[in-house]
Short mmCIF file of C-alpha atoms in Angstrom, two decimals:
data_model
loop_
_atom_site.label_atom_id
_atom_site.label_comp_id
_atom_site.label_asym_id
_atom_site.label_seq_id
_atom_site.Cartn_x
_atom_site.Cartn_y
_atom_site.Cartn_z
CA MET A 21 -6.73 -191.03 109.30
CA PRO A 22 -4.18 -188.68 107.77
CA ARG A 23 -4.26 -185.16 109.18
CA PHE A 24 -3.58 -182.02 107.16
CA LYS A 25 -2.64 -178.39 107.74
CA LEU A 26 -3.88 -176.03 105.03
CA THR A 27 -2.82 -172.41 104.56
CA LEU A 28 -5.51 -170.33 102.83
CA ALA A 29 -5.85 -166.92 101.24
CA TYR A 30 -9.34 -165.57 100.70
CA ASP A 31 -11.19 -162.45 99.67
CA GLY A 32 -13.78 -162.18 102.44
CA ALA A 33 -15.99 -159.69 100.58
CA GLY A 34 -18.67 -162.13 99.44
CA PHE A 35 -18.80 -164.28 102.59
CA VAL A 36 -20.63 -164.14 105.93
CA GLY A 37 -17.24 -164.82 107.54
CA TRP A 38 -15.18 -167.92 108.31
CA GLN A 39 -17.81 -169.70 110.37
CA ARG A 40 -20.93 -171.49 109.11
CA GLN A 41 -24.07 -169.42 109.68
CA ALA A 42 -27.77 -170.20 109.49
CA SER A 43 -27.88 -168.36 106.16
CA GLY A 44 -25.31 -167.02 103.71
CA THR A 45 -22.11 -168.52 102.33
CA SER A 46 -19.25 -169.04 104.79
CA ILE A 47 -15.65 -169.89 103.98
CA GLN A 48 -15.81 -172.88 106.34
CA GLY A 49 -18.98 -174.20 104.66
CA THR A 50 -17.53 -173.74 101.17
CA LEU A 51 -14.31 -175.56 102.09
CA GLU A 52 -16.10 -178.38 103.91
CA ALA A 53 -18.43 -178.98 100.95
CA VAL A 54 -15.44 -179.43 98.61
CA LEU A 55 -13.61 -181.67 101.10
CA GLU A 56 -16.70 -183.86 101.54
CA GLU A 57 -16.90 -184.22 97.77
CA LEU A 58 -13.25 -185.32 97.64
CA ASP A 59 -13.27 -187.60 100.67
CA GLY A 60 -16.75 -189.06 100.21
CA ARG A 61 -17.83 -188.42 103.82
CA GLU A 62 -18.55 -185.58 106.23
CA VAL A 63 -15.43 -183.52 107.02
CA GLY A 64 -15.09 -180.95 109.80
CA VAL A 65 -12.40 -178.28 109.70
CA ALA A 66 -10.99 -175.98 112.41
CA ALA A 67 -9.44 -172.59 111.62
CA ALA A 68 -6.82 -170.65 113.58
CA GLY A 69 -8.88 -167.46 113.43
CA ARG A 70 -12.64 -167.22 112.94
CA THR A 71 -12.59 -164.15 110.72
CA ASP A 72 -15.75 -162.00 110.60
CA ALA A 73 -17.86 -161.16 107.54
CA GLY A 74 -15.82 -159.15 105.03
CA VAL A 75 -12.45 -159.84 106.70
CA HIS A 76 -9.73 -161.17 104.38
CA ALA A 77 -6.94 -163.71 104.85
CA ARG A 78 -3.51 -164.16 103.34
CA GLY A 79 -2.42 -166.88 105.77
CA GLN A 80 -5.38 -168.49 107.53
CA VAL A 81 -4.49 -171.96 108.84
CA VAL A 82 -6.95 -174.86 108.91
CA SER A 83 -6.65 -178.40 110.32
CA LEU A 84 -8.67 -181.41 109.18
CA SER A 85 -8.59 -185.21 108.89
CA LEU A 86 -9.45 -187.21 105.78
CA GLU A 87 -10.09 -190.91 105.18
CA ARG A 88 -8.10 -190.97 101.96
CA PRO A 89 -4.29 -190.73 102.04
CA PHE A 90 -3.96 -187.73 99.71
CA GLU A 91 -0.49 -186.63 98.66
CA PRO A 92 -0.28 -182.93 99.80
CA GLY A 93 0.34 -181.52 96.30
CA THR A 94 -2.54 -183.53 94.87
CA LEU A 95 -4.89 -182.35 97.61
CA ARG A 96 -3.90 -178.73 96.99
CA ARG A 97 -4.57 -179.00 93.26
CA ALA A 98 -7.88 -180.83 93.79
CA LEU A 99 -9.10 -178.24 96.30
CA ASN A 100 -8.12 -175.28 94.12
CA ALA A 101 -9.81 -176.90 91.12
CA HIS A 102 -13.12 -177.09 93.02
CA LEU A 103 -13.07 -173.99 95.25
CA PRO A 104 -14.26 -170.60 93.94
CA ASP A 105 -11.39 -168.31 92.89
CA THR A 106 -12.05 -166.13 95.95
CA ILE A 107 -10.56 -168.91 98.15
CA ARG A 108 -7.14 -170.38 97.38
CA VAL A 109 -5.20 -173.11 99.14
CA LEU A 110 -1.60 -171.87 99.25
CA THR A 111 0.02 -174.88 100.95
CA VAL A 112 -0.93 -178.33 102.23
CA GLU A 113 1.18 -180.19 104.81
CA THR A 114 0.76 -183.55 106.51
CA VAL A 115 0.79 -183.05 110.29
CA PRO A 116 0.55 -185.17 113.47
CA ALA A 117 -2.92 -186.52 114.35
CA ARG A 118 -3.16 -184.25 117.40
CA PHE A 119 -2.49 -180.97 115.53
CA HIS A 120 -5.25 -178.36 115.95
CA ALA A 121 -5.09 -175.08 113.99
CA ARG A 122 -6.66 -172.99 116.76
CA PHE A 123 -5.51 -174.55 120.02
CA ASP A 124 -1.90 -175.00 118.90
CA ALA A 125 -1.47 -171.47 117.50
CA ARG A 126 1.37 -169.63 119.29
CA ALA A 127 1.16 -166.29 117.46
CA LYS A 128 -0.93 -164.57 114.84
CA THR A 129 -0.23 -161.57 112.66
CA TYR A 130 -2.93 -159.25 111.35
CA CYS A 131 -2.70 -156.31 108.98
CA TYR A 132 -5.09 -153.38 108.96
CA ARG A 133 -5.13 -151.02 105.94
CA ILE A 134 -6.38 -147.42 105.82
CA TRP A 135 -6.77 -145.23 102.70
CA ASN A 136 -6.20 -141.65 103.86
CA ASP A 137 -7.09 -139.45 100.90
CA GLU A 138 -10.20 -137.70 99.61
CA VAL A 139 -10.30 -139.96 96.54
CA LEU A 140 -10.40 -143.72 97.16
CA ASP A 141 -8.42 -145.73 94.59
CA PRO A 142 -11.07 -147.95 92.89
CA PHE A 143 -8.64 -150.89 93.04
CA GLU A 144 -8.40 -150.62 96.84
CA ARG A 145 -12.07 -150.00 97.60
CA TRP A 146 -12.86 -153.46 99.02
CA CYS A 147 -9.69 -153.94 101.10
CA VAL A 148 -9.13 -150.67 102.98
CA TRP A 149 -10.95 -148.42 105.42
CA HIS A 150 -11.48 -145.13 103.60
CA VAL A 151 -10.66 -142.20 105.91
CA PRO A 152 -10.89 -139.22 103.53
CA ALA A 153 -9.98 -136.54 106.10
CA PRO A 154 -8.16 -135.22 108.02
CA ILE A 155 -4.64 -136.19 107.01
CA LEU A 156 -3.65 -138.54 109.84
CA ASP A 157 -0.54 -138.02 111.94
CA VAL A 158 1.24 -141.33 111.39
CA ASP A 159 3.95 -140.57 113.96
CA ALA A 160 1.30 -140.06 116.65
CA MET A 161 -0.37 -143.34 115.64
CA ARG A 162 2.98 -145.09 115.87
CA ALA A 163 3.59 -143.66 119.35
CA ALA A 164 0.15 -144.83 120.51
CA ALA A 165 0.75 -148.30 119.04
CA ARG A 166 3.96 -148.62 121.10
CA GLY A 167 1.85 -148.31 124.25
CA LEU A 168 -0.13 -151.41 123.27
CA VAL A 169 2.86 -153.72 122.89
CA GLY A 170 3.40 -156.15 125.74
CA ARG A 171 1.18 -158.20 128.05
CA HIS A 172 -2.01 -156.32 128.93
CA ASP A 173 -5.65 -156.81 129.79
CA PHE A 174 -7.28 -155.72 126.51
CA ALA A 175 -10.89 -155.69 127.84
CA SER A 176 -11.30 -152.10 126.58
CA PHE A 177 -10.71 -153.37 123.05
CA GLN A 178 -12.96 -156.44 123.18
CA GLY A 179 -16.08 -156.46 120.97
CA THR A 180 -19.25 -155.62 122.90
CA GLY A 181 -21.28 -158.72 123.66
CA SER A 182 -18.20 -160.94 123.67
CA THR A 183 -18.11 -163.22 126.71
CA THR A 184 -14.46 -164.32 126.74
CA PRO A 185 -13.63 -164.45 130.48
CA GLU A 186 -9.87 -164.12 130.07
CA THR A 187 -8.99 -160.84 128.36
CA VAL A 188 -5.22 -160.73 128.90
CA ARG A 189 -3.25 -161.01 125.68
CA GLU A 190 0.35 -160.30 124.68
CA LEU A 191 1.27 -158.19 121.66
CA PHE A 192 4.79 -159.00 120.50
CA GLY A 193 5.06 -156.20 117.94
CA PHE A 194 3.08 -153.42 116.29
CA GLU A 195 4.35 -151.65 113.16
CA VAL A 196 2.69 -148.64 111.59
CA SER A 197 3.89 -147.78 108.09
CA SER A 198 2.69 -145.51 105.32
CA SER A 199 3.18 -145.32 101.58
CA GLY A 200 1.40 -142.44 99.85
CA PRO A 201 -2.24 -142.42 101.04
CA LEU A 202 -2.03 -145.99 102.37
CA ILE A 203 -1.42 -146.49 106.10
CA THR A 204 -0.81 -150.07 107.24
CA TYR A 205 -0.67 -151.56 110.73
CA ARG A 206 0.96 -154.93 111.21
CA VAL A 207 0.39 -156.44 114.64
CA ARG A 208 1.72 -159.76 115.95
CA GLY A 209 0.42 -161.25 119.18
CA SER A 210 -0.21 -164.39 121.22
CA GLY A 211 -3.91 -164.13 120.48
CA PHE A 212 -6.62 -161.57 119.87
CA LEU A 213 -10.02 -160.87 121.40
CA ARG A 214 -13.06 -160.50 119.16
CA HIS A 215 -12.86 -157.23 117.15
CA MET A 216 -9.64 -156.34 119.00
CA VAL A 217 -7.62 -155.36 115.91
CA ARG A 218 -10.52 -153.36 114.48
CA ASN A 219 -11.16 -151.60 117.81
CA ILE A 220 -7.48 -150.73 118.05
CA ALA A 221 -7.60 -149.47 114.43
CA GLY A 222 -10.51 -147.16 115.29
CA THR A 223 -8.66 -145.87 118.34
CA LEU A 224 -5.43 -145.22 116.42
CA VAL A 225 -7.33 -143.27 113.75
CA ASP A 226 -8.72 -141.10 116.57
CA VAL A 227 -5.12 -140.47 117.66
CA GLY A 228 -3.98 -139.76 114.08
CA ALA A 229 -6.86 -137.30 113.63
CA GLY A 230 -5.94 -135.47 116.85
CA ARG A 231 -9.15 -136.46 118.66
CA ARG A 232 -7.11 -138.32 121.32
CA ALA A 233 -3.57 -138.00 122.65
CA ALA A 234 -1.10 -140.82 121.88
CA ASP A 235 -0.32 -141.18 125.59
CA GLU A 236 -3.98 -141.88 126.46
CA VAL A 237 -3.40 -145.54 125.60
CA ASP A 238 -2.19 -146.52 129.09
CA ALA A 239 -5.32 -145.06 130.67
CA LEU A 240 -7.51 -146.74 128.04
CA ILE A 241 -6.02 -150.14 128.84
CA ALA A 242 -6.34 -149.53 132.59
CA ALA A 243 -10.02 -148.57 132.22
CA ARG A 244 -11.02 -152.06 131.02
CA ASP A 245 -14.08 -150.36 129.50
CA ARG A 246 -15.09 -150.87 125.88
CA THR A 247 -16.98 -147.58 125.75
CA GLN A 248 -13.78 -145.57 126.23
CA ALA A 249 -11.85 -146.86 123.18
CA GLY A 250 -12.52 -145.83 119.57
CA ARG A 251 -15.14 -147.18 117.20
CA THR A 252 -14.81 -150.59 115.53
CA ALA A 253 -13.07 -150.04 112.20
CA PRO A 254 -14.80 -151.70 109.21
CA PRO A 255 -13.98 -155.34 108.36
CA GLN A 256 -12.70 -154.89 104.81
CA GLY A 257 -9.41 -153.29 105.98
CA LEU A 258 -8.47 -156.37 108.03
CA PHE A 259 -6.27 -159.26 106.85
CA LEU A 260 -5.22 -162.35 108.81
CA MET A 261 -1.65 -162.60 107.52
CA ASN A 262 0.07 -165.43 109.33
CA VAL A 263 -0.29 -168.02 112.10
CA GLU A 264 2.70 -169.52 113.91
CA TYR A 265 3.10 -172.92 115.59
CA ASP A 266 5.79 -174.71 117.53
CA ALA A 267 7.73 -177.06 115.27
CA ALA A 268 6.73 -179.97 117.54
CA ALA A 269 3.03 -179.39 116.83
CA THR A 270 3.32 -179.64 113.05
CA SER A 271 6.31 -181.95 112.51
CA LEU A 272 5.67 -185.61 111.74
CA ALA A 273 9.28 -186.42 112.63
CA ALA A 274 8.73 -185.08 116.17
CA GLU A 275 5.75 -187.41 116.59
CA ARG A 276 7.90 -190.55 116.61
CA MET B 26 -18.55 -122.67 77.64
CA PRO B 27 -15.78 -123.72 80.04
CA ARG B 28 -13.84 -126.78 78.90
CA PHE B 29 -12.44 -129.40 81.26
CA LYS B 30 -9.83 -132.14 81.23
CA LEU B 31 -10.60 -135.01 83.63
CA THR B 32 -8.19 -137.77 84.64
CA LEU B 33 -10.01 -140.97 85.65
CA ALA B 34 -9.22 -144.28 87.31
CA TYR B 35 -11.69 -147.10 86.89
CA ASP B 36 -12.14 -150.78 87.57
CA GLY B 37 -13.37 -151.99 84.19
CA ALA B 38 -14.66 -155.34 85.47
CA GLY B 39 -18.35 -154.46 85.60
CA PHE B 40 -18.52 -152.39 82.40
CA VAL B 41 -19.02 -153.10 78.70
CA GLY B 42 -16.00 -150.83 78.11
CA TRP B 43 -15.47 -147.10 77.77
CA GLN B 44 -17.87 -146.54 74.90
CA ARG B 45 -21.68 -146.46 75.05
CA GLN B 46 -23.21 -149.68 73.73
CA ALA B 47 -26.73 -150.67 72.77
CA SER B 48 -26.96 -152.61 76.04
CA GLY B 49 -24.90 -152.83 79.23
CA THR B 50 -23.30 -150.13 81.37
CA SER B 51 -20.39 -148.21 79.84
CA ILE B 52 -18.01 -145.88 81.62
CA GLN B 53 -18.81 -143.12 79.11
CA GLY B 54 -22.55 -143.52 79.68
CA THR B 55 -22.16 -143.52 83.46
CA LEU B 56 -20.01 -140.38 83.41
CA GLU B 57 -22.27 -138.55 80.93
CA ALA B 58 -25.36 -139.29 83.04
CA VAL B 59 -23.74 -137.71 86.12
CA LEU B 60 -22.49 -134.69 84.12
CA GLU B 61 -25.95 -134.13 82.64
CA GLU B 62 -27.40 -134.17 86.15
CA LEU B 63 -24.86 -131.55 87.27
CA ASP B 64 -25.03 -129.31 84.21
CA GLY B 65 -28.76 -129.62 83.52
CA ARG B 66 -28.32 -130.45 79.81
CA GLU B 67 -26.92 -133.12 77.51
CA VAL B 68 -23.14 -133.45 77.82
CA GLY B 69 -20.87 -135.37 75.43
CA VAL B 70 -17.41 -136.54 76.51
CA ALA B 71 -14.39 -137.74 74.53
CA ALA B 72 -11.75 -140.10 75.96
CA ALA B 73 -8.11 -140.48 75.01
CA GLY B 74 -8.43 -144.28 74.75
CA ARG B 75 -11.64 -146.22 74.15
CA THR B 76 -10.85 -149.10 76.49
CA ASP B 77 -12.58 -152.44 75.83
CA ALA B 78 -14.86 -154.36 78.19
CA GLY B 79 -12.96 -155.42 81.32
CA VAL B 80 -9.94 -153.15 80.68
CA HIS B 81 -8.95 -150.90 83.60
CA ALA B 82 -7.61 -147.34 83.79
CA ARG B 83 -5.37 -145.50 86.20
CA GLY B 84 -4.97 -142.42 83.99
CA GLN B 85 -7.68 -142.20 81.35
CA VAL B 86 -8.13 -138.61 80.11
CA VAL B 87 -11.49 -137.16 79.12
CA SER B 88 -12.45 -133.78 77.61
CA LEU B 89 -15.85 -132.08 77.87
CA SER B 90 -17.58 -128.72 77.92
CA LEU B 91 -20.14 -127.55 80.49
CA GLU B 92 -22.53 -124.61 80.61
CA ARG B 93 -21.85 -123.90 84.26
CA PRO B 94 -18.52 -122.36 85.31
CA PHE B 95 -17.53 -125.04 87.84
CA GLU B 96 -14.44 -124.53 89.94
CA PRO B 97 -12.24 -127.62 89.18
CA GLY B 98 -12.09 -128.86 92.81
CA THR B 99 -15.86 -128.47 93.18
CA LEU B 100 -16.48 -130.39 89.96
CA ARG B 101 -14.19 -133.21 91.09
CA ARG B 102 -15.98 -133.54 94.44
CA ALA B 103 -19.43 -133.38 92.84
CA LEU B 104 -18.54 -136.05 90.27
CA ASN B 105 -17.01 -138.40 92.84
CA ALA B 106 -20.04 -137.95 95.09
CA HIS B 107 -22.36 -139.14 92.29
CA LEU B 108 -20.26 -141.70 90.40
CA PRO B 109 -20.10 -145.36 91.54
CA ASP B 110 -16.94 -146.16 93.54
CA THR B 111 -15.62 -148.17 90.57
CA ILE B 112 -14.98 -144.86 88.73
CA ARG B 113 -13.00 -142.05 90.37
CA VAL B 114 -12.10 -138.62 89.07
CA LEU B 115 -8.47 -138.09 90.11
CA THR B 116 -7.98 -134.56 88.75
CA VAL B 117 -9.97 -131.83 87.00
CA GLU B 118 -8.29 -129.02 85.04
CA THR B 119 -9.69 -126.10 83.05
CA VAL B 120 -8.31 -126.27 79.48
CA PRO B 121 -8.55 -124.26 76.24
CA ALA B 122 -11.82 -124.58 74.27
CA ARG B 123 -10.10 -126.48 71.46
CA PHE B 124 -8.59 -129.23 73.68
CA HIS B 125 -9.60 -132.76 72.67
CA ALA B 126 -8.55 -135.74 74.81
CA ARG B 127 -8.12 -138.10 71.86
CA PHE B 128 -6.90 -135.94 68.97
CA ASP B 129 -4.39 -134.00 71.07
CA ALA B 130 -2.83 -137.04 72.78
CA ARG B 131 0.90 -137.25 72.04
CA ALA B 132 1.73 -140.44 73.95
CA LYS B 133 -0.02 -143.12 75.97
CA THR B 134 1.31 -145.63 78.47
CA TYR B 135 -0.30 -149.00 79.08
CA CYS B 136 0.53 -151.70 81.62
CA TYR B 137 -0.16 -155.38 81.15
CA ARG B 138 0.00 -157.70 84.18
CA ILE B 139 0.53 -161.49 84.19
CA TRP B 140 0.29 -163.82 87.21
CA ASN B 141 2.73 -166.68 86.54
CA ASP B 142 2.10 -169.24 89.25
CA GLU B 143 -0.09 -172.31 89.69
CA VAL B 144 -2.11 -170.57 92.44
CA LEU B 145 -3.71 -167.24 91.54
CA ASP B 146 -3.70 -164.73 94.41
CA PRO B 147 -7.44 -164.09 95.10
CA PHE B 148 -6.69 -160.37 95.46
CA GLU B 149 -5.25 -160.21 91.93
CA ARG B 150 -7.83 -162.37 90.18
CA TRP B 151 -9.64 -159.56 88.34
CA CYS B 152 -6.58 -157.55 87.26
CA VAL B 153 -4.08 -160.06 85.86
CA TRP B 154 -3.88 -162.69 83.15
CA HIS B 155 -3.36 -166.00 84.99
CA VAL B 156 -0.67 -168.07 83.22
CA PRO B 157 -0.20 -171.01 85.64
CA ALA B 158 2.55 -172.77 83.65
CA PRO B 159 5.23 -172.98 82.43
CA ILE B 160 7.44 -170.58 84.39
CA LEU B 161 8.04 -167.84 81.81
CA ASP B 162 11.52 -166.74 80.75
CA VAL B 163 11.34 -163.02 81.56
CA ASP B 164 14.73 -162.29 79.95
CA ALA B 165 13.52 -163.74 76.65
CA MET B 166 10.32 -161.67 76.88
CA ARG B 167 12.42 -158.57 77.52
CA ALA B 168 14.60 -159.31 74.50
CA ALA B 169 11.53 -159.76 72.30
CA ALA B 170 10.02 -156.51 73.62
CA ARG B 171 13.17 -154.60 72.60
CA GLY B 172 12.48 -155.60 68.98
CA LEU B 173 9.11 -153.82 69.11
CA VAL B 174 10.46 -150.44 70.20
CA GLY B 175 10.65 -147.82 67.43
CA ARG B 176 8.53 -146.84 64.44
CA HIS B 177 6.95 -149.90 62.81
CA ASP B 178 3.92 -151.06 60.88
CA PHE B 179 2.09 -153.00 63.61
CA ALA B 180 -0.55 -154.58 61.29
CA SER B 181 0.37 -158.05 62.63
CA PHE B 182 -0.75 -156.90 66.10
CA GLN B 183 -4.00 -155.20 65.08
CA GLY B 184 -7.28 -156.74 66.26
CA THR B 185 -8.98 -158.79 63.58
CA GLY B 186 -11.90 -156.91 62.02
CA SER B 187 -10.30 -153.54 62.75
CA THR B 188 -10.40 -151.24 59.74
CA THR B 189 -7.80 -148.61 60.67
CA PRO B 190 -6.06 -147.85 57.35
CA GLU B 191 -2.87 -146.46 58.87
CA THR B 192 -1.14 -149.11 60.98
CA VAL B 193 2.25 -147.44 61.57
CA ARG B 194 2.84 -146.51 65.22
CA GLU B 195 5.88 -145.61 67.26
CA LEU B 196 6.73 -147.28 70.57
CA PHE B 197 9.00 -145.05 72.66
CA GLY B 198 9.74 -147.62 75.37
CA PHE B 199 8.85 -151.08 76.57
CA GLU B 200 9.80 -152.31 80.04
CA VAL B 201 9.31 -155.87 81.28
CA SER B 202 9.68 -156.34 85.03
CA SER B 203 8.89 -159.11 87.47
CA SER B 204 8.30 -159.33 91.19
CA GLY B 205 7.59 -162.81 92.52
CA PRO B 206 4.90 -164.40 90.32
CA LEU B 207 3.83 -161.03 88.87
CA ILE B 208 5.22 -160.03 85.46
CA THR B 209 4.43 -156.50 84.28
CA TYR B 210 4.91 -154.85 80.90
CA ARG B 211 4.89 -151.08 80.67
CA VAL B 212 4.72 -149.75 77.12
CA ARG B 213 4.72 -146.10 76.03
CA GLY B 214 3.89 -145.14 72.47
CA SER B 215 2.53 -142.48 70.11
CA GLY B 216 -0.66 -144.46 69.75
CA PHE B 217 -1.96 -148.00 69.72
CA LEU B 218 -4.06 -150.05 67.31
CA ARG B 219 -7.11 -151.92 68.57
CA HIS B 220 -6.05 -154.89 70.78
CA MET B 221 -2.39 -154.08 70.03
CA VAL B 222 -1.14 -154.26 73.63
CA ARG B 223 -3.10 -157.45 74.30
CA ASN B 224 -1.86 -159.07 71.07
CA ILE B 225 1.71 -158.15 71.98
CA ALA B 226 1.11 -159.59 75.48
CA GLY B 227 -0.04 -162.90 73.98
CA THR B 228 3.01 -162.99 71.70
CA LEU B 229 5.46 -162.23 74.53
CA VAL B 230 3.95 -165.01 76.65
CA ASP B 231 4.59 -167.39 73.72
CA VAL B 232 8.22 -166.22 73.77
CA GLY B 233 8.46 -166.61 77.56
CA ALA B 234 7.01 -170.12 77.33
CA GLY B 235 9.57 -171.10 74.66
CA ARG B 236 6.94 -171.52 71.93
CA ARG B 237 8.59 -168.74 69.86
CA ALA B 238 12.11 -167.32 69.65
CA ALA B 239 12.70 -163.78 70.91
CA ASP B 240 14.27 -162.81 67.58
CA GLU B 241 11.12 -163.78 65.62
CA VAL B 242 9.70 -160.33 66.35
CA ASP B 243 11.30 -158.66 63.30
CA ALA B 244 9.79 -161.28 60.98
CA LEU B 245 6.41 -160.97 62.74
CA ILE B 246 6.36 -157.21 62.16
CA ALA B 247 7.46 -157.63 58.53
CA ALA B 248 4.69 -160.18 57.88
CA ARG B 249 1.91 -157.62 58.45
CA ASP B 250 -0.33 -160.64 59.15
CA ARG B 251 -2.47 -160.90 62.28
CA THR B 252 -2.62 -164.71 62.07
CA GLN B 253 1.14 -164.98 62.72
CA ALA B 254 1.28 -163.18 66.07
CA GLY B 255 0.13 -164.65 69.40
CA ARG B 256 -3.38 -164.83 70.79
CA THR B 257 -5.15 -161.78 72.24
CA ALA B 258 -4.40 -161.72 75.97
CA PRO B 259 -7.50 -161.27 78.18
CA PRO B 260 -8.70 -157.73 78.95
CA GLN B 261 -8.46 -157.80 82.75
CA GLY B 262 -4.62 -157.64 82.73
CA LEU B 263 -4.63 -154.32 80.84
CA PHE B 264 -4.44 -150.84 82.40
CA LEU B 265 -4.38 -147.48 80.63
CA MET B 266 -1.86 -145.73 82.88
CA ASN B 267 -1.17 -142.31 81.46
CA VAL B 268 -1.86 -139.97 78.52
CA GLU B 269 0.50 -137.14 77.57
CA TYR B 270 -0.22 -133.82 75.85
CA ASP B 271 1.80 -130.85 74.65
CA ALA B 272 1.71 -128.06 77.21
CA ALA B 273 0.22 -125.77 74.55
CA ALA B 274 -2.84 -128.02 74.18
CA THR B 275 -3.82 -127.94 77.85
CA SER B 276 -2.51 -124.57 79.07
CA LEU B 277 -4.95 -121.69 79.36
CA ALA B 278 -2.02 -119.26 79.47
CA ALA B 279 -0.88 -120.44 76.04
CA GLU B 280 -4.34 -119.72 74.61
CA ARG B 281 -4.00 -115.96 74.96
#
């Protein structure tokens, strides 16, 4: 059975999240329904990141196997013709049979976007966190973000109720930039705990607003206590931007 | 009665257009309802450009009079607190009693946005015209746009059924730029006929696709015949960006 790697962009606003739920429309369920139509049998897909309700993607990666030997370009066109315009397949590649979008991921990059002005641009309203006041200190946020880079136990930033036993992750880079009222984080890491980027976003806004010192981050990490970090920032500011793999995992040539 | 000049941004997607209609929600109707609530009486507003259903604004200008002597900042906050988040009041200014947003306008700037790629970015789907193929020749479109600049009779680009007797308008500038798959026109003129920017957009796409020569524009203008120009491009690519006035029209100091 030929195996495929899909890269997706989606507007998460109208979905209950990536994963199938008892009720509501999921991105996974929508994609699987179209694939089943095309392949004439049940198809299961695995995603690199199981994005929550309202979270967006510009580079989600999905792995799946089909019975039919689709040419990648044909599969991309067929999927885009049948999917709603809120979900787009950007690329389709043929990959080795053992490739798995989640287990083989080596790094992921997320963006988090904040609109820091009294008046929220109507064209940004569904893809930013609106923080009307105070004007945030971006330099302080940047200093705090530097303290998060590296290999740490991020238990303080794990979503409450999450049961992941291993909470050590490595952040390779964390950029904070601003352009007018828009403040953007871009964080690249080996992996992320549930709600980790949104909990970090909430904490950095506390720093930017002067409610916490930038150098508190070390103590926050050391505490391993979710109640000490900031609130969970809302989902609509979050974008899964990119997932990276070793060439050996995705290359058919390497399989031989 | 104090008179005000409002600058608005709105996402036109969910509206029947600027103007009140027999049915459906208009931007004018939504704004007037909130103003009537605030001022405790019927309030009529006039807009610089009566944008059609689905057309967006980043700098629509509106004039109105109120009984109550609102401080501009207070009025802005009160309006934004009551309006839906698809309509935002960017600025409020106190202006002379005779100021009229439409009759006093000296120049307007519109943008038209085209997405020229097989796959439409889901985050752009409601604010571009999707032209999947062919890849458009932006240089040819730019050359054609140059032929439109200046004082001309634009009858060939007037919406069918429009009854405006005077069809001469002056275009001060017309820029065509591209960034990846996004092609943007920015046109500034003394005034615009109904559907004029969208009819020009349709014609320039014909030029970019090689279905018309760039130097046909002179003949198209001379024809004064709507059937010879290109189709009307869809509304969701169009943005009213900016409206300009003489300082004397809006300055309270000049009134004395």
